[in-house]
């Protein structure tokens, strides 16, 4: 049975590859694909679909340009091209987000803001990104520009808010590179706090412009409930949440685990993750900015043990270095959350050849009308052994694996070159000042009113010199 709700832009856009099929037929197609790719590892459960598979995307981004008639257009890039397909409303995108983008497009001319032309290097606005919290209702608008100049930006934001007073925050992101990436490294908050908060399950999460956050909130809860069920936590386990993003899975797991270690290489996401853990009083969670493969290799080398490893890698999947480290750390259970069954099959092949067996596999339809399939897999160690836990300072270990100096190396350098003795607390304060520490200070006072000793200026200068010597500044 063909789909009776077909987008008029289907052939031009190419984003929704399956919308010619009815939704039950789409689920059947995805189930068959999952079985074809993963069936050799065991039974594949029936895919979990949506009751309402429309307007589920809480993150909408639009490219801006000019058509042949000189009119400003906004929309999506045509599949396998760099041509913009004009879009005012989309069947899978949040309706409010689409309306905000249309308003921005209409405002540009009166404020003499031109879309950026990649060929000539002229113009200003490249993209607009909108995130909307389904339960909180908060809205984040990101104006991506090719340079820092945005003519009349305060008045522009004021005009936008007049038409959409429900907007929570507006951010200008600067992307000056010749790149296919939407966002650049630098952002300026034009209105509001620069982030939004959203509820997921019993938790509240902070979402900033560059942080990863699942785009389908309804199915995300289904996905995470499945992952935690597979983790089988009893309250005594050490859990490693690899590729942790803003810490959502790890914080979900924190109530049922002894401790959770989250690892993510996106510094903005880690900053949000730390804030999320504090907001949700997840005191047994620590987050680190590091490459997941390097981090787990470091754990293996240090003799550190994890009972459960949860990994949610990008579409390219994990890599052999990370998977090798998993088998060395040898957790009793591995929960693999995958957005690509092809790379999942490759990685399951490695793990099953190195001591694990696939116990359960559950596909989840996170992206209706597209070919994408999310799958949660549980792997268990075939011959688990008793592990002796070794007390290892994970902060020191991850710094060393990233090629950064440890606290002891910094102390030694300062003593040798200045004759001063400095504490870990002073080093942490200086690192925090320069934005290169992702955890709370050492020896934090128990009372909010307690006074904490501050690093003297002379020692701060010596520590700063040490940080420069080790290439950390």
Short mmCIF file of C-alpha atoms in Angstrom, two decimals:
data_model
loop_
_atom_site.label_atom_id
_atom_site.label_comp_id
_atom_site.label_asym_id
_atom_site.label_seq_id
_atom_site.Cartn_x
_atom_site.Cartn_y
_atom_site.Cartn_z
CA UNK A 1 0.00 0.00 0.00
CA UNK A 2 1.58 3.34 -1.02
CA UNK A 3 1.88 6.18 1.44
CA UNK A 4 -0.96 8.68 0.99
CA UNK A 5 0.94 11.46 2.82
CA UNK A 6 3.75 11.98 0.33
CA UNK A 7 5.85 15.16 0.51
CA UNK A 8 5.69 17.21 -2.73
CA UNK A 9 9.46 17.68 -2.51
CA UNK A 10 10.22 13.97 -2.19
CA UNK A 11 11.97 13.58 -5.54
CA UNK A 12 13.98 16.81 -5.22
CA UNK A 13 15.04 16.49 -1.59
CA UNK A 14 15.82 12.79 -1.26
CA UNK A 15 15.97 12.93 2.54
CA UNK A 16 13.04 10.57 3.14
CA UNK A 17 13.94 7.56 1.06
CA UNK A 18 10.99 5.37 2.16
CA UNK A 19 8.07 7.78 2.14
CA UNK A 20 6.56 6.08 -0.92
CA UNK A 21 5.78 3.18 1.45
CA UNK A 22 3.10 3.11 4.12
CA UNK A 23 4.51 3.19 7.64
CA UNK A 24 3.82 -0.52 8.33
CA UNK A 25 5.64 -1.32 5.08
CA UNK A 26 8.57 0.83 6.15
CA UNK A 27 8.83 -1.09 9.43
CA UNK A 28 8.67 -4.39 7.54
CA UNK A 29 11.47 -3.22 5.22
CA UNK A 30 13.67 -2.16 8.15
CA UNK A 31 13.00 -5.40 10.02
CA UNK A 32 14.04 -7.40 6.96
CA UNK A 33 17.19 -5.26 6.60
CA UNK A 34 18.13 -5.78 10.26
CA UNK A 35 17.65 -9.54 9.97
CA UNK A 36 19.66 -9.68 6.75
CA UNK A 37 22.61 -7.82 8.29
CA UNK A 38 22.47 -9.05 11.88
CA UNK A 39 20.58 -12.35 11.80
CA UNK A 40 23.76 -14.43 11.73
CA UNK A 41 24.48 -13.27 15.30
CA UNK A 42 21.13 -14.41 16.72
CA UNK A 43 17.45 -13.55 16.99
CA UNK A 44 16.43 -10.00 16.00
CA UNK A 45 13.45 -8.68 17.96
CA UNK A 46 10.55 -6.98 16.16
CA UNK A 47 11.35 -3.34 15.44
CA UNK A 48 9.76 -0.75 17.76
CA UNK A 49 7.95 1.87 15.67
CA UNK A 50 6.15 5.15 16.41
CA UNK A 51 2.45 5.78 16.94
CA UNK A 52 2.76 9.10 15.07
CA UNK A 53 5.76 9.05 12.70
CA UNK A 54 5.53 12.72 11.62
CA UNK A 55 7.15 15.99 12.78
CA UNK A 56 9.41 14.10 15.18
CA UNK A 57 12.68 15.96 14.53
CA UNK A 58 13.38 18.38 17.39
CA UNK A 59 16.45 19.72 15.56
CA UNK A 60 15.96 21.50 12.24
CA UNK A 61 18.68 23.12 10.18
CA UNK A 62 18.32 25.06 6.95
CA UNK A 63 20.86 26.26 4.41
CA UNK A 64 20.39 29.76 2.99
CA UNK A 65 21.10 30.96 -0.52
CA UNK A 66 19.79 32.98 -3.48
CA UNK A 67 17.96 31.53 -6.50
CA UNK A 68 18.37 32.57 -10.13
CA UNK A 69 15.76 35.28 -9.72
CA UNK A 70 17.77 36.82 -6.86
CA UNK A 71 15.27 35.74 -4.20
CA UNK A 72 16.48 34.53 -0.80
CA UNK A 73 15.71 30.85 -0.27
CA UNK A 74 16.18 28.42 2.60
CA UNK A 75 15.91 24.67 2.78
CA UNK A 76 17.94 21.48 2.51
CA UNK A 77 20.68 20.40 0.17
CA UNK A 78 19.48 18.11 -2.59
CA UNK A 79 20.74 14.57 -2.12
CA UNK A 80 24.33 14.12 -3.39
CA UNK A 81 24.59 17.79 -4.38
CA UNK A 82 25.14 21.30 -3.00
CA UNK A 83 21.95 22.72 -4.53
CA UNK A 84 19.40 24.09 -2.05
CA UNK A 85 15.87 22.72 -2.29
CA UNK A 86 13.56 25.45 -0.89
CA UNK A 87 11.53 24.12 2.06
CA UNK A 88 8.97 25.98 4.17
CA UNK A 89 7.51 23.00 5.99
CA UNK A 90 8.61 19.38 6.23
CA UNK A 91 6.64 16.29 7.25
CA UNK A 92 9.32 15.07 9.66
CA UNK A 93 10.49 18.39 11.11
CA UNK A 94 9.11 20.25 14.12
CA UNK A 95 6.40 22.64 12.91
CA UNK A 96 7.38 25.52 15.18
CA UNK A 97 11.02 25.28 14.09
CA UNK A 98 9.98 25.42 10.43
CA UNK A 99 7.89 28.55 11.05
CA UNK A 100 10.81 30.29 12.79
CA UNK A 101 13.10 29.58 9.81
CA UNK A 102 10.51 31.02 7.40
CA UNK A 103 10.28 34.17 9.56
CA UNK A 104 14.09 34.57 9.52
CA UNK A 105 14.11 34.23 5.74
CA UNK A 106 11.50 37.01 5.43
CA UNK A 107 13.36 39.32 7.84
CA UNK A 108 16.71 39.15 6.04
CA UNK A 109 15.85 41.57 3.23
CA UNK A 110 14.64 44.39 5.52
CA UNK A 111 17.84 44.10 7.58
CA UNK A 112 20.05 43.94 4.45
CA UNK A 113 21.49 40.58 5.50
CA UNK A 114 22.53 38.49 2.50
CA UNK A 115 23.05 34.72 2.42
CA UNK A 116 26.67 33.66 2.11
CA UNK A 117 27.88 32.70 -1.38
CA UNK A 118 30.58 30.04 -1.22
CA UNK A 119 31.78 30.78 -4.76
CA UNK A 120 32.31 34.53 -4.31
CA UNK A 121 32.93 34.58 -0.56
CA UNK A 122 30.37 37.37 -0.18
CA UNK A 123 27.36 37.54 2.10
CA UNK A 124 26.79 36.65 5.73
CA UNK A 125 24.21 34.00 6.69
CA UNK A 126 25.10 30.39 5.95
CA UNK A 127 22.64 28.31 7.99
CA UNK A 128 19.99 28.52 10.67
CA UNK A 129 19.65 25.77 13.25
CA UNK A 130 16.63 25.46 15.55
CA UNK A 131 16.26 23.05 18.48
CA UNK A 132 12.96 22.74 20.34
CA UNK A 133 12.36 20.84 23.56
CA UNK A 134 9.31 18.65 23.08
CA UNK A 135 8.43 18.60 26.78
CA UNK A 136 10.03 21.83 28.02
CA UNK A 137 8.90 23.91 25.04
CA UNK A 138 12.20 25.82 25.14
CA UNK A 139 13.62 26.93 21.78
CA UNK A 140 17.23 27.53 20.70
CA UNK A 141 17.92 29.47 17.48
CA UNK A 142 21.43 29.47 16.02
CA UNK A 143 22.37 31.93 13.25
CA UNK A 144 25.44 30.52 11.48
CA UNK A 145 27.42 33.29 9.77
CA UNK A 146 30.55 33.31 7.64
CA UNK A 147 32.13 36.04 9.79
CA UNK A 148 31.50 37.96 12.99
CA UNK A 149 29.67 40.87 11.32
CA UNK A 150 25.89 40.54 11.47
CA UNK A 151 24.31 43.91 10.53
CA UNK A 152 21.79 45.19 13.08
CA UNK A 153 21.87 41.89 14.95
CA UNK A 154 20.29 43.23 18.14
CA UNK A 155 17.38 44.75 16.24
CA UNK A 156 17.15 41.62 14.11
CA UNK A 157 16.80 39.45 17.21
CA UNK A 158 14.24 41.88 18.64
CA UNK A 159 12.15 41.63 15.45
CA UNK A 160 12.40 37.82 15.52
CA UNK A 161 11.26 37.70 19.15
CA UNK A 162 8.30 39.92 18.40
CA UNK A 163 6.98 37.28 16.02
CA UNK A 164 8.13 34.30 18.11
CA UNK A 165 8.14 35.32 21.80
CA UNK A 166 8.43 31.66 22.82
CA UNK A 167 12.09 31.59 21.69
CA UNK A 168 14.32 30.93 24.73
CA UNK A 169 17.72 31.89 23.35
CA UNK A 170 19.45 33.11 20.17
CA UNK A 171 23.11 32.40 19.40
CA UNK A 172 25.36 33.57 16.57
CA UNK A 173 27.80 30.88 15.50
CA UNK A 174 30.73 31.83 13.27
CA UNK A 175 31.85 29.33 10.63
CA UNK A 176 34.49 30.98 8.44
CA UNK A 177 35.90 27.77 6.97
CA UNK A 178 35.41 26.22 3.56
CA UNK A 179 33.76 23.16 5.04
CA UNK A 180 30.67 21.00 4.84
CA UNK A 181 30.26 21.26 8.62
CA UNK A 182 27.32 23.43 9.65
CA UNK A 183 28.73 24.89 12.87
CA UNK A 184 32.03 26.61 13.58
CA UNK A 185 34.02 26.65 16.80
CA UNK A 186 33.10 30.14 18.08
CA UNK A 187 29.66 31.29 19.28
CA UNK A 188 28.25 34.52 20.72
CA UNK A 189 25.03 34.59 22.73
CA UNK A 190 22.70 37.29 21.41
CA UNK A 191 19.72 36.60 23.67
CA UNK A 192 18.98 34.31 26.60
CA UNK A 193 21.32 31.80 28.27
CA UNK A 194 22.83 30.27 25.12
CA UNK A 195 21.29 26.85 25.71
CA UNK A 196 17.94 25.18 26.37
CA UNK A 197 16.86 22.46 28.77
CA UNK A 198 14.75 19.45 27.92
CA UNK A 199 13.18 16.68 29.96
CA UNK A 200 13.85 13.07 29.10
CA UNK A 201 12.37 10.43 31.38
CA UNK A 202 12.80 11.71 34.95
CA UNK A 203 15.83 13.82 34.04
CA UNK A 204 16.51 17.31 32.72
CA UNK A 205 19.26 17.93 30.16
CA UNK A 206 21.04 21.06 28.97
CA UNK A 207 21.47 21.35 25.19
CA UNK A 208 23.92 23.85 23.68
CA UNK A 209 24.39 24.60 19.95
CA UNK A 210 27.27 22.19 19.24
CA UNK A 211 26.36 19.36 21.61
CA UNK A 212 24.98 16.08 20.30
CA UNK A 213 21.45 15.25 21.42
CA UNK A 214 19.09 12.67 19.93
CA UNK A 215 16.66 14.29 17.49
CA UNK A 216 13.62 12.07 18.13
CA UNK A 217 12.65 12.54 21.80
CA UNK A 218 9.80 10.01 21.78
CA UNK A 219 11.92 7.15 20.47
CA UNK A 220 14.96 8.23 22.50
CA UNK A 221 13.13 7.20 25.68
CA UNK A 222 12.34 3.84 24.08
CA UNK A 223 15.97 3.46 23.04
CA UNK A 224 17.40 4.31 26.46
CA UNK A 225 14.93 2.13 28.38
CA UNK A 226 16.01 -0.77 26.18
CA UNK A 227 19.71 -0.02 26.70
CA UNK A 228 19.32 0.12 30.50
CA UNK A 229 17.28 -3.08 30.53
CA UNK A 230 20.10 -4.79 28.62
CA UNK A 231 22.72 -3.34 31.00
CA UNK A 232 21.13 -5.30 33.87
CA UNK A 233 22.38 -2.95 36.58
CA UNK A 234 22.00 -3.90 40.26
CA UNK A 235 23.63 -0.92 41.98
CA UNK A 236 27.14 -2.33 42.35
CA UNK A 237 28.54 -1.87 38.84
CA UNK A 238 31.11 0.45 37.31
CA UNK A 239 29.75 1.62 33.95
CA UNK A 240 31.70 3.25 31.13
CA UNK A 241 29.53 5.36 28.81
CA UNK A 242 31.64 5.78 25.66
CA UNK A 243 30.79 8.41 23.02
CA UNK A 244 28.59 9.85 25.78
CA UNK A 245 27.58 13.17 24.18
CA UNK A 246 25.75 15.31 26.75
CA UNK A 247 25.70 12.38 29.18
CA UNK A 248 22.12 11.25 28.66
CA UNK A 249 22.64 7.47 28.77
CA UNK A 250 25.18 7.67 31.59
CA UNK A 251 22.90 9.83 33.74
CA UNK A 252 20.00 7.48 33.02
CA UNK A 253 22.22 4.63 34.26
CA UNK A 254 23.49 6.49 37.34
CA UNK A 255 20.55 5.60 39.57
CA UNK A 256 21.21 1.89 39.18
CA UNK A 257 25.04 1.84 39.11
CA UNK A 258 27.77 2.36 41.71
CA UNK A 259 29.63 4.78 39.43
CA UNK A 260 29.50 5.93 35.81
CA UNK A 261 32.41 7.21 33.71
CA UNK A 262 31.42 9.17 30.60
CA UNK A 263 33.86 9.79 27.74
CA UNK A 264 33.37 12.22 24.84
CA UNK A 265 35.76 14.14 22.58
CA UNK A 266 33.41 17.12 22.07
CA UNK A 267 34.38 19.65 24.74
CA UNK A 268 31.05 21.51 24.53
CA UNK A 269 29.15 18.26 25.02
CA UNK A 270 31.26 17.39 28.07
CA UNK A 271 30.58 20.83 29.55
CA UNK A 272 26.86 20.19 29.10
CA UNK A 273 27.24 16.66 30.50
CA UNK A 274 28.85 17.98 33.70
CA UNK A 275 26.09 20.56 34.06
CA UNK A 276 23.47 17.85 33.44
CA UNK A 277 24.94 15.58 36.10
CA UNK A 278 24.88 18.40 38.66
CA UNK A 279 21.33 19.44 37.75
CA UNK A 280 20.12 15.86 38.15
CA UNK A 281 22.19 15.25 41.31
CA UNK A 282 23.99 12.35 39.66
CA UNK A 283 26.94 12.53 42.04
CA UNK A 284 28.34 9.15 41.00
CA UNK A 285 29.02 10.26 37.40
CA UNK A 286 32.29 11.73 36.08
CA UNK A 287 32.80 12.98 32.53
CA UNK A 288 36.07 13.33 30.63
CA UNK A 289 37.03 14.99 27.36
CA UNK A 290 38.97 12.31 25.50
CA UNK A 291 38.93 10.03 22.50
CA UNK A 292 36.94 6.96 23.53
CA UNK A 293 39.49 4.54 22.07
CA UNK A 294 42.41 6.26 23.84
CA UNK A 295 40.50 6.38 27.09
CA UNK A 296 39.58 2.70 27.18
CA UNK A 297 43.08 1.73 26.08
CA UNK A 298 44.31 3.75 29.05
CA UNK A 299 41.91 1.94 31.38
CA UNK A 300 43.12 -1.40 30.08
CA UNK A 301 46.77 -0.41 30.51
CA UNK A 302 46.10 0.85 34.05
CA UNK A 303 44.35 -2.38 35.02
CA UNK A 304 41.06 -0.57 35.63
CA UNK A 305 37.92 -2.74 35.39
CA UNK A 306 34.41 -1.94 34.17
CA UNK A 307 31.42 -4.20 34.67
CA UNK A 308 29.41 -2.70 31.82
CA UNK A 309 30.49 -0.71 28.76
CA UNK A 310 27.79 1.22 26.90
CA UNK A 311 28.81 2.62 23.53
CA UNK A 312 26.84 4.81 21.17
CA UNK A 313 29.27 5.61 18.33
CA UNK A 314 28.59 7.65 15.17
CA UNK A 315 27.46 6.02 11.91
CA UNK A 316 31.01 4.93 11.11
CA UNK A 317 30.81 2.65 14.14
CA UNK A 318 33.60 2.02 16.60
CA UNK A 319 37.20 1.15 15.68
CA UNK A 320 39.39 -1.86 16.31
CA UNK A 321 41.50 -0.01 18.88
CA UNK A 322 38.45 0.67 21.01
CA UNK A 323 37.00 -2.82 20.57
CA UNK A 324 40.38 -4.34 21.41
CA UNK A 325 40.47 -2.30 24.60
CA UNK A 326 36.94 -3.49 25.45
CA UNK A 327 38.08 -7.09 25.22
CA UNK A 328 41.10 -6.29 27.43
CA UNK A 329 39.02 -4.54 30.09
CA UNK A 330 36.59 -7.48 29.69
CA UNK A 331 33.31 -6.12 31.07
CA UNK A 332 30.71 -8.80 31.72
CA UNK A 333 28.21 -6.94 29.51
CA UNK A 334 28.57 -4.63 26.51
CA UNK A 335 25.54 -2.61 25.40
CA UNK A 336 26.06 -1.36 21.84
CA UNK A 337 23.67 1.37 20.64
CA UNK A 338 24.08 1.61 16.87
CA UNK A 339 22.69 3.94 14.20
CA UNK A 340 24.09 1.87 11.34
CA UNK A 341 23.45 -1.90 11.12
CA UNK A 342 26.24 -2.37 8.58
CA UNK A 343 29.01 -1.06 10.84
CA UNK A 344 27.29 -2.75 13.79
CA UNK A 345 27.59 -6.11 12.00
CA UNK A 346 31.29 -5.45 11.42
CA UNK A 347 31.90 -4.58 15.08
CA UNK A 348 29.82 -7.51 16.36
CA UNK A 349 31.98 -9.75 14.20
CA UNK A 350 35.10 -8.51 15.99
CA UNK A 351 33.63 -8.84 19.48
CA UNK A 352 32.23 -12.32 18.87
CA UNK A 353 35.65 -13.45 17.65
CA UNK A 354 37.22 -12.12 20.85
CA UNK A 355 35.28 -13.64 23.70
CA UNK A 356 31.74 -12.24 23.47
CA UNK A 357 28.41 -13.60 22.32
CA UNK A 358 25.37 -11.61 21.19
CA UNK A 359 22.52 -12.15 23.63
CA UNK A 360 19.79 -9.77 22.39
CA UNK A 361 19.17 -7.36 19.50
CA UNK A 362 16.37 -4.77 19.40
CA UNK A 363 15.85 -2.47 16.38
CA UNK A 364 14.20 0.90 17.10
CA UNK A 365 12.75 3.18 14.42
CA UNK A 366 14.30 6.52 15.36
CA UNK A 367 14.00 8.03 11.88
CA UNK A 368 10.67 7.17 10.17
CA UNK A 369 10.50 7.61 6.39
CA UNK A 370 14.30 7.26 6.08
CA UNK A 371 16.46 4.18 5.60
CA UNK A 372 18.22 4.63 8.96
CA UNK A 373 17.87 1.93 11.61
CA UNK A 374 18.87 2.23 15.27
CA UNK A 375 19.66 -1.04 17.07
CA UNK A 376 20.44 -1.89 20.69
CA UNK A 377 22.59 -5.01 21.19
CA UNK A 378 23.56 -6.84 24.35
CA UNK A 379 26.81 -8.80 24.31
CA UNK A 380 27.96 -10.92 27.24
CA UNK A 381 31.40 -12.26 28.07
CA UNK A 382 31.53 -16.00 27.37
CA UNK A 383 33.99 -16.84 30.16
CA UNK A 384 33.91 -14.06 32.75
CA UNK A 385 36.70 -14.04 35.31
CA UNK A 386 36.93 -12.45 38.71
CA UNK A 387 38.57 -9.03 38.55
CA UNK A 388 40.56 -7.25 41.22
CA UNK A 389 39.71 -3.55 41.20
CA UNK A 390 42.75 -1.26 41.34
CA UNK A 391 42.41 2.26 42.67
CA UNK A 392 43.49 4.38 39.70
CA UNK A 393 43.19 8.16 39.38
CA UNK A 394 41.24 8.33 36.12
CA UNK A 395 41.90 12.07 35.70
CA UNK A 396 45.63 11.43 35.72
CA UNK A 397 45.26 8.47 33.38
CA UNK A 398 43.17 10.28 30.76
CA UNK A 399 45.50 13.28 30.75
CA UNK A 400 48.43 11.01 30.10
CA UNK A 401 46.59 9.22 27.26
CA UNK A 402 45.79 12.55 25.61
CA UNK A 403 49.45 13.45 25.63
CA UNK A 404 48.96 16.03 28.39
CA UNK A 405 51.01 16.39 31.52
CA UNK A 406 49.81 14.80 34.74
CA UNK A 407 49.54 16.76 37.96
CA UNK A 408 52.75 15.17 39.25
CA UNK A 409 54.65 16.20 36.11
CA UNK A 410 53.41 19.78 36.48
CA UNK A 411 54.44 19.84 40.15
CA UNK A 412 57.91 18.55 39.28
CA UNK A 413 58.37 21.12 36.51
CA UNK A 414 57.29 24.02 38.76
CA UNK A 415 59.60 22.87 41.57
CA UNK A 416 62.56 22.45 39.22
CA UNK A 417 62.18 25.78 37.39
CA UNK A 418 60.85 28.07 40.13
CA UNK A 419 61.64 26.33 43.38
CA UNK A 420 57.97 26.53 44.38
CA UNK A 421 55.83 23.69 45.66
CA UNK A 422 52.26 23.73 44.32
CA UNK A 423 49.27 21.59 45.24
CA UNK A 424 46.85 19.74 42.97
CA UNK A 425 44.20 22.22 44.09
CA UNK A 426 46.23 25.19 42.77
CA UNK A 427 46.91 23.39 39.49
CA UNK A 428 43.22 22.60 39.12
CA UNK A 429 42.30 26.24 39.76
CA UNK A 430 44.70 27.48 37.07
CA UNK A 431 43.54 24.81 34.59
CA UNK A 432 39.94 25.74 35.26
CA UNK A 433 40.79 29.41 34.65
CA UNK A 434 42.03 28.49 31.15
CA UNK A 435 39.17 26.08 30.44
CA UNK A 436 41.25 22.89 30.34
CA UNK A 437 39.71 20.94 33.20
CA UNK A 438 36.44 19.07 32.99
CA UNK A 439 35.76 18.14 36.58
CA UNK A 440 35.25 19.90 39.88
CA UNK A 441 38.25 21.21 41.73
CA UNK A 442 40.29 18.95 43.95
CA UNK A 443 39.50 19.26 47.65
CA UNK A 444 36.24 21.09 47.05
CA UNK A 445 34.89 22.32 50.40
CA UNK A 446 31.98 20.38 51.81
CA UNK A 447 30.06 23.51 52.70
CA UNK A 448 28.93 26.00 50.08
CA UNK A 449 29.99 28.81 52.48
CA UNK A 450 33.42 27.36 53.23
CA UNK A 451 36.37 29.39 51.95
CA UNK A 452 38.73 27.59 49.62
CA UNK A 453 42.41 28.65 49.50
CA UNK A 454 43.17 30.47 46.24
CA UNK A 455 46.35 30.05 44.26
CA UNK A 456 48.81 32.91 44.94
CA UNK A 457 49.77 34.98 41.91
CA UNK A 458 53.42 33.84 42.00
CA UNK A 459 52.41 30.18 41.93
CA UNK A 460 49.76 30.86 39.29
CA UNK A 461 52.45 32.28 36.99
CA UNK A 462 54.70 29.27 37.61
CA UNK A 463 51.88 26.83 36.87
CA UNK A 464 50.95 28.79 33.74
CA UNK A 465 54.54 28.50 32.50
CA UNK A 466 54.41 24.75 33.14
CA UNK A 467 51.17 24.42 31.18
CA UNK A 468 52.75 26.31 28.27
CA UNK A 469 55.82 24.08 28.45
CA UNK A 470 53.70 20.95 28.13
CA UNK A 471 51.70 22.41 25.22
CA UNK A 472 48.48 22.68 27.19
CA UNK A 473 48.12 26.43 26.52
#
